[in-house]
Short mmCIF file of C-alpha atoms and ligand atoms in Angstrom, two decimals:
data_model
loop_
_atom_site.label_atom_id
_atom_site.label_comp_id
_atom_site.label_asym_id
_atom_site.label_seq_id
_atom_site.Cartn_x
_atom_site.Cartn_y
_atom_site.Cartn_z
CA MET A 1 86.88 93.64 106.62
CA LEU A 2 85.59 95.62 103.65
CA SER A 3 86.30 94.97 100.03
CA SER A 4 85.96 97.35 97.10
CA GLU A 5 84.53 96.48 93.73
CA PRO A 6 87.19 95.37 91.24
CA LEU A 7 88.83 98.25 89.40
CA GLN A 8 87.90 98.07 85.73
CA SER A 9 89.70 101.25 84.75
CA LEU A 10 92.50 103.44 86.00
CA SER A 11 92.71 106.86 84.40
CA LEU A 12 95.92 107.97 86.14
CA LEU A 13 99.06 106.05 87.07
CA THR A 14 101.93 107.61 88.98
CA LEU A 15 105.35 106.13 88.31
CA TYR A 16 108.30 106.79 90.58
CA LEU A 17 111.12 106.42 88.08
CA THR A 18 113.80 106.55 90.74
CA GLU A 19 114.28 106.86 94.47
CA ARG A 20 117.34 109.02 93.96
CA CYS A 21 117.19 112.78 94.26
CA ASN A 22 119.52 115.74 93.84
CA SER A 23 117.62 117.89 96.33
CA ARG A 24 118.07 117.64 100.08
CA CYS A 25 114.65 118.63 101.39
CA ILE A 26 114.47 118.80 105.14
CA SER A 27 111.12 117.00 105.19
CA CYS A 28 112.15 114.04 103.03
CA ASP A 29 114.40 110.99 103.28
CA TYR A 30 114.58 109.90 99.65
CA TRP A 31 117.85 111.72 99.18
CA ARG A 32 119.33 109.98 102.22
CA THR A 33 118.25 106.43 101.44
CA GLY A 34 116.98 106.19 97.85
CA ARG A 35 119.04 103.98 95.52
CA ARG A 36 116.82 102.18 93.06
CA ASP A 37 115.77 103.05 89.51
CA MET A 38 112.84 101.55 87.63
CA SER A 39 114.07 99.24 84.88
CA MET A 40 112.81 99.08 81.31
CA GLU A 41 111.71 95.51 82.01
CA GLN A 42 109.55 96.70 84.90
CA LEU A 43 108.07 99.37 82.70
CA ASP A 44 107.35 96.97 79.86
CA ALA A 45 105.56 94.65 82.28
CA LEU A 46 103.16 97.48 83.14
CA LEU A 47 102.18 98.41 79.59
CA PRO A 48 99.57 95.70 78.84
CA GLY A 49 97.79 96.50 82.12
CA LEU A 50 97.67 100.20 81.26
CA LYS A 51 96.02 99.35 77.98
CA ASP A 52 93.51 96.97 79.61
CA LEU A 53 92.65 99.59 82.22
CA GLY A 54 92.19 102.39 79.70
CA THR A 55 94.81 104.53 81.42
CA ARG A 56 95.05 107.99 79.88
CA GLU A 57 97.67 109.82 81.89
CA VAL A 58 100.92 108.91 83.62
CA LEU A 59 102.49 111.16 86.22
CA ILE A 60 106.26 110.71 86.16
CA SER A 61 107.69 111.36 89.59
CA GLY A 62 110.32 110.10 92.03
CA GLY A 63 112.77 110.96 93.73
CA GLU A 64 113.91 113.19 90.92
CA PRO A 65 112.74 111.53 87.69
CA LEU A 66 115.18 113.43 85.48
CA LEU A 67 118.02 111.59 87.25
CA HIS A 68 116.88 108.32 85.69
CA PRO A 69 119.34 107.73 82.83
CA GLU A 70 116.53 106.47 80.58
CA TRP A 71 113.75 108.90 81.51
CA ALA A 72 113.34 110.10 77.92
CA ALA A 73 113.22 106.54 76.51
CA ILE A 74 110.65 105.60 79.16
CA ALA A 75 108.58 108.65 78.27
CA ASP A 76 108.79 107.74 74.59
CA ARG A 77 107.64 104.21 75.30
CA LEU A 78 104.65 105.47 77.26
CA ARG A 79 103.79 108.04 74.62
CA ALA A 80 103.86 105.32 71.99
CA GLN A 81 100.93 103.79 73.92
CA GLY A 82 98.95 106.99 73.42
CA LEU A 83 99.41 108.11 77.04
CA ARG A 84 99.56 111.73 78.12
CA LEU A 85 102.51 112.44 80.37
CA TRP A 86 102.90 114.78 83.31
CA LEU A 87 106.29 115.41 84.86
CA LEU A 88 106.75 116.28 88.52
CA THR A 89 110.29 117.53 89.06
CA ALA A 90 112.38 119.56 91.47
CA GLY A 91 113.78 121.21 88.36
CA LEU A 92 117.51 121.22 89.13
CA ALA A 93 118.25 119.50 85.83
CA LEU A 94 115.38 121.06 83.88
CA ALA A 95 117.47 123.64 82.04
CA LYS A 96 119.58 120.83 80.56
CA HIS A 97 116.52 118.76 79.60
CA ALA A 98 114.07 121.55 78.77
CA GLN A 99 113.63 120.79 75.09
CA ALA A 100 113.41 117.03 75.58
CA ALA A 101 110.89 117.49 78.39
CA ALA A 102 108.77 119.95 76.42
CA GLU A 103 108.57 117.46 73.55
CA ARG A 104 107.37 114.63 75.78
CA PHE A 105 105.24 116.02 78.62
CA GLU A 106 101.84 117.64 78.28
CA ARG A 107 102.51 119.41 81.54
CA VAL A 108 105.45 119.93 83.84
CA THR A 109 105.07 120.70 87.54
CA VAL A 110 108.10 122.13 89.29
CA SER A 111 108.40 122.15 93.07
CA LEU A 112 109.67 125.54 94.13
CA ASP A 113 109.46 125.96 97.87
CA GLY A 114 111.58 129.08 98.18
CA ALA A 115 110.90 132.43 96.55
CA ASP A 116 114.53 133.53 96.82
CA ARG A 117 117.97 131.94 97.07
CA GLU A 118 118.18 131.92 100.85
CA SER A 119 114.79 130.44 101.65
CA TYR A 120 115.09 127.94 98.80
CA ALA A 121 118.41 126.71 100.14
CA ALA A 122 117.08 126.54 103.71
CA ILE A 123 114.08 124.43 102.68
CA ARG A 124 115.45 122.34 99.81
CA GLY A 125 118.93 121.90 101.25
CA VAL A 126 120.73 122.94 98.06
CA ASP A 127 121.72 126.30 96.64
CA ALA A 128 119.76 125.85 93.44
CA PHE A 129 117.15 128.61 93.26
CA ASP A 130 118.75 130.25 90.23
CA ALA A 131 119.23 126.90 88.47
CA VAL A 132 115.60 125.93 88.99
CA CYS A 133 114.33 129.31 87.78
CA LYS A 134 116.56 128.96 84.74
CA GLY A 135 115.10 125.51 84.13
CA ILE A 136 111.52 126.77 84.41
CA HIS A 137 112.27 129.60 82.01
CA ALA A 138 113.93 127.22 79.55
CA ALA A 139 111.05 124.75 79.68
CA VAL A 140 108.50 127.52 79.10
CA HIS A 141 110.62 128.84 76.23
CA ALA A 142 110.71 125.33 74.74
CA GLY A 143 106.92 125.24 74.76
CA ALA A 144 106.16 123.28 77.93
CA GLN A 145 103.13 124.09 80.05
CA VAL A 146 104.78 124.61 83.41
CA GLY A 147 103.07 124.91 86.77
CA LEU A 148 104.80 125.77 90.04
CA ARG A 149 104.01 123.86 93.20
CA VAL A 150 104.78 125.34 96.59
CA THR A 151 104.68 123.35 99.80
CA VAL A 152 103.63 126.01 102.27
CA GLN A 153 105.46 125.84 105.58
CA ARG A 154 106.97 128.03 108.28
CA GLY A 155 109.95 129.01 106.17
CA ASN A 156 107.95 130.37 103.23
CA PHE A 157 104.34 131.24 104.13
CA ARG A 158 105.02 134.97 104.23
CA ALA A 159 106.21 134.80 100.62
CA LEU A 160 102.95 133.54 99.08
CA PRO A 161 102.34 136.76 97.11
CA ARG A 162 105.95 136.68 95.94
CA PHE A 163 105.49 133.12 94.62
CA VAL A 164 102.56 134.31 92.53
CA ALA A 165 104.63 137.14 91.10
CA LEU A 166 107.56 134.81 90.49
CA ALA A 167 105.33 132.36 88.63
CA ARG A 168 104.25 135.20 86.33
CA GLU A 169 107.83 136.41 85.80
CA LEU A 170 108.97 132.92 84.85
CA GLY A 171 106.13 132.45 82.37
CA ALA A 172 104.47 129.61 84.30
CA ALA A 173 100.90 128.68 83.48
CA SER A 174 99.85 128.38 87.13
CA VAL A 175 100.97 128.14 90.72
CA SER A 176 99.65 125.75 93.32
CA PHE A 177 99.96 125.73 97.11
CA LEU A 178 99.66 122.75 99.41
CA ALA A 179 100.45 122.05 103.03
CA ALA A 180 103.52 120.10 104.08
CA ASP A 181 102.77 116.53 105.02
CA LEU A 182 103.97 116.16 108.58
CA GLY A 183 102.18 113.20 109.99
CA ASN A 184 102.76 110.38 107.57
CA ALA A 185 105.47 107.86 108.36
CA GLU A 186 105.30 106.36 104.85
CA ALA A 187 105.60 109.35 102.54
CA PHE A 188 108.81 110.83 101.18
CA GLY A 189 110.79 107.64 101.66
CA ARG A 190 110.72 108.07 105.41
CA GLU A 191 112.21 105.18 107.30
CA PRO A 192 112.40 104.61 111.03
CA GLY A 193 115.43 106.32 112.52
CA GLN A 194 116.27 108.19 109.32
CA GLY A 195 115.23 111.68 110.24
CA GLY A 196 111.71 111.97 108.84
CA ALA A 197 109.65 115.15 108.79
CA ALA A 198 111.56 118.00 110.28
CA ASP A 199 109.84 120.65 112.33
CA ILE A 200 108.60 122.83 109.51
CA ALA A 201 105.02 123.42 110.62
CA ILE A 202 103.51 126.88 110.84
CA THR A 203 103.10 127.18 114.59
CA GLY A 204 100.41 128.73 116.73
CA ALA A 205 102.46 131.90 117.10
CA ASP A 206 102.46 132.42 113.33
CA LEU A 207 98.84 131.54 112.59
CA ASP A 208 97.56 135.11 112.75
CA ASP A 209 100.29 136.22 110.37
CA PHE A 210 99.42 133.38 108.05
CA ALA A 211 95.76 134.44 108.08
CA ASP A 212 96.85 138.00 107.24
CA VAL A 213 98.92 136.72 104.32
CA LEU A 214 95.93 134.79 102.98
CA ASP A 215 93.66 137.84 103.42
CA ALA A 216 96.10 140.00 101.50
CA LEU A 217 96.45 137.40 98.76
CA GLU A 218 92.68 137.18 98.34
CA ARG A 219 92.34 140.95 98.17
CA GLY A 220 95.34 141.56 95.93
CA GLU A 221 94.94 138.62 93.56
CA ALA A 222 91.18 138.33 93.12
CA SER A 223 91.44 138.17 89.33
CA THR A 224 94.33 135.71 89.58
CA PHE A 225 92.12 133.35 91.56
CA ALA A 226 89.28 133.87 89.10
CA GLN A 227 91.55 132.96 86.19
CA ARG A 228 92.76 129.87 88.09
CA PHE A 229 96.35 131.05 87.75
CA ILE A 230 96.39 130.21 91.45
CA GLU A 231 95.06 126.68 91.15
CA GLU A 232 93.35 126.59 94.54
CA SER A 233 90.28 128.63 95.36
CA PRO A 234 90.46 130.96 98.39
CA PRO A 235 88.45 128.50 100.54
CA LYS A 236 90.83 125.72 99.59
CA LEU A 237 93.81 127.84 100.61
CA ARG A 238 92.03 128.49 103.91
CA ARG A 239 92.23 124.75 104.51
CA LEU A 240 96.01 125.12 104.79
CA HIS A 241 95.46 127.49 107.69
CA ALA A 242 92.98 125.09 109.29
CA TYR A 243 95.46 122.24 108.86
CA TYR A 244 98.28 124.07 110.61
CA ALA A 245 95.89 125.35 113.28
CA ALA A 246 94.86 121.75 113.97
CA LEU A 247 98.51 120.70 114.18
CA ALA A 248 98.96 123.48 116.73
CA GLY A 249 96.05 122.12 118.76
CA GLN A 250 93.65 124.86 117.69
CA GLY A 251 90.66 123.06 116.23
CA ALA A 252 89.95 120.02 114.13
CA PHE A 253 91.68 119.01 110.94
CA PRO A 254 89.72 120.04 107.85
CA PRO A 255 87.56 117.20 106.54
CA VAL A 256 89.16 115.13 103.81
CA ARG A 257 87.28 113.90 100.77
CA CYS A 258 89.28 111.57 98.59
CA ASN A 259 88.69 108.73 96.18
CA ALA A 260 92.11 108.75 94.55
CA PRO A 261 92.48 104.93 94.80
CA ALA A 262 89.28 104.57 92.73
CA PHE A 263 90.89 106.14 89.66
CA SER A 264 94.64 106.12 90.25
CA ALA A 265 97.51 104.12 91.69
CA VAL A 266 101.24 104.43 92.26
CA VAL A 267 104.06 102.13 91.15
CA GLN A 268 107.34 102.70 92.97
CA ALA A 269 110.81 102.49 91.47
CA ASP A 270 111.19 99.00 92.94
CA GLY A 271 107.95 97.92 91.23
CA GLN A 272 105.82 97.85 94.36
CA LEU A 273 102.25 98.96 94.00
CA ARG A 274 100.41 101.35 96.31
CA PRO A 275 96.91 102.82 96.25
CA CYS A 276 98.22 106.37 96.71
CA PHE A 277 101.29 108.30 97.71
CA PHE A 278 100.69 107.87 101.44
CA ILE A 279 99.42 104.33 101.90
CA PRO A 280 101.59 101.27 101.28
CA GLY A 281 100.38 98.40 99.13
CA PRO A 282 101.46 94.77 99.25
CA PRO A 283 105.04 94.27 100.48
CA ALA A 284 106.34 92.67 97.27
CA PRO A 285 106.15 93.77 93.63
CA PRO A 286 103.25 92.18 91.76
CA THR A 287 103.90 88.92 89.99
CA THR A 288 100.87 89.43 87.74
CA ASP A 289 99.97 92.23 85.36
CA LEU A 290 98.83 95.58 86.69
CA ALA A 291 95.10 94.99 86.21
CA ALA A 292 95.28 91.74 88.15
CA ALA A 293 97.59 93.21 90.79
CA LEU A 294 95.14 96.03 91.48
CA ASN A 295 92.38 93.51 92.09
CA THR A 296 94.02 91.05 94.46
CA PRO A 297 92.08 90.51 97.70
CA PHE A 298 94.75 92.60 99.47
CA MET A 299 94.27 95.62 97.21
CA ARG A 300 90.48 95.37 97.14
CA GLN A 301 90.38 95.19 100.91
CA LEU A 302 92.76 98.12 101.18
CA ARG A 303 90.61 100.27 98.89
CA GLY A 304 87.50 99.17 100.76
CA ASN A 305 89.00 100.30 104.07
CA ILE A 306 90.13 103.61 102.57
CA ALA A 307 86.66 104.26 101.15
CA ALA A 308 85.12 103.46 104.54
CA GLY A 309 87.35 105.99 106.29
CA ARG A 310 89.29 103.34 108.17
CA ARG A 311 92.80 104.48 107.28
CA PRO A 312 94.42 106.95 109.70
CA GLU A 313 96.61 108.35 106.89
CA CYS A 314 93.51 109.93 105.35
CA GLU A 315 92.54 111.98 108.39
CA ARG A 316 95.35 114.50 107.94
CA CYS A 317 96.07 114.03 104.27
CA VAL A 318 97.36 117.13 102.48
CA CYS A 319 96.95 115.64 99.02
CA ALA A 320 93.40 114.30 98.88
CA LYS A 321 91.80 114.05 95.47
CA TRP A 322 88.16 113.67 94.62
CA ARG A 323 86.54 112.88 91.32
CA GLU A 324 82.81 112.48 90.91
CA PRO A 325 81.86 108.85 90.25
CA GLU A 326 80.34 109.87 86.88
CA ALA A 327 83.66 111.42 85.85
CA ILE A 328 85.51 108.25 86.85
CA ALA A 329 83.08 106.10 84.91
CA ALA A 330 83.38 108.37 81.88
S1 LIG B 401 110.83 116.07 98.60
FE1 LIG B 401 111.11 115.51 96.44
S2 LIG B 401 112.68 116.96 95.69
FE2 LIG B 401 112.80 116.97 97.94
S3 LIG B 401 114.42 115.46 98.45
FE3 LIG B 401 112.41 114.41 98.52
S4 LIG B 401 112.15 113.51 96.50
FE4 LIG B 401 113.75 115.08 96.34
S1 LIG B 402 93.15 110.93 101.55
FE1 LIG B 402 95.34 110.87 101.13
S2 LIG B 402 96.04 109.04 102.22
FE2 LIG B 402 93.84 108.83 101.96
S3 LIG B 402 93.54 107.73 100.02
FE3 LIG B 402 93.48 109.93 99.56
S4 LIG B 402 95.57 110.43 98.94
FE4 LIG B 402 95.65 108.48 100.06
#
């Protein structure tokens, strides 16, 4: 068994404010099973630990965080601690909350997996493309820095150039593309026998078309890449192709480099702690403060095994994050 060094600092904490969601994504089970909201008491119990750990940024996620009846009060409480806030939302309620969100979040990331009404509805399970676009527009107008996030999959890969154009039209600051997580039994609230990841992979028959789309995007949007309006570099986007090729049995999965648990952690709506989105932590919510909970033998061993490459979740992870050790220390 391996054990990591104790965590002395944690620059980023992700909070799932709620398990509930008003989308119906085909690759997710939160909307089928999610019930719980984070309470103010749970939040208050985290605050001393955030201060001790020197946390600088909190990513507010879910479920759909804007469904939490006290999301704004929670954001205010975190801001009062000097924390920078980042909202990850599906955006269905963003038009209604645009001003309040712009006042509280340094950045807002909106998941927009369809570039038109039909594909949005097919992927997200709700007819809400226009509502989400309206919300993005309203948030931008209210002064928020909004980025779009697209989970690239069979139902939308041909529309990548259209997503870039749409991001510009809506006044977004950037657009980001990532692969759909298809192998992880823990992510997206998936529970045994509750559906899980649907068959949304880009298949072998579509891989040449996907490569052509990426070629065209690189040629047509060279300056957009250079300006980082598309957040990923061309080689990073090529990893999406390699990932789907590997899923189709054509080659190895692209190597993953990640030390997310060395600088970040996740607290679920029920208070349970996890080292990252994909790997579960201890089965019960911590009974100590956050700093102590992150450094129990269980968590140290978990981080040690992740760092040693002993967790199968990491092999196909679509959301790996790497920060140089000097940057973490700083
Ligand atoms: S993937 Fe996100 S937006 Fe979609 S149903 Fe799940 S929690 Fe909601
Ligand atoms: S590679 Fe993915 S699963 Fe592994 S620690 Fe990083 S975020 Fe978690």
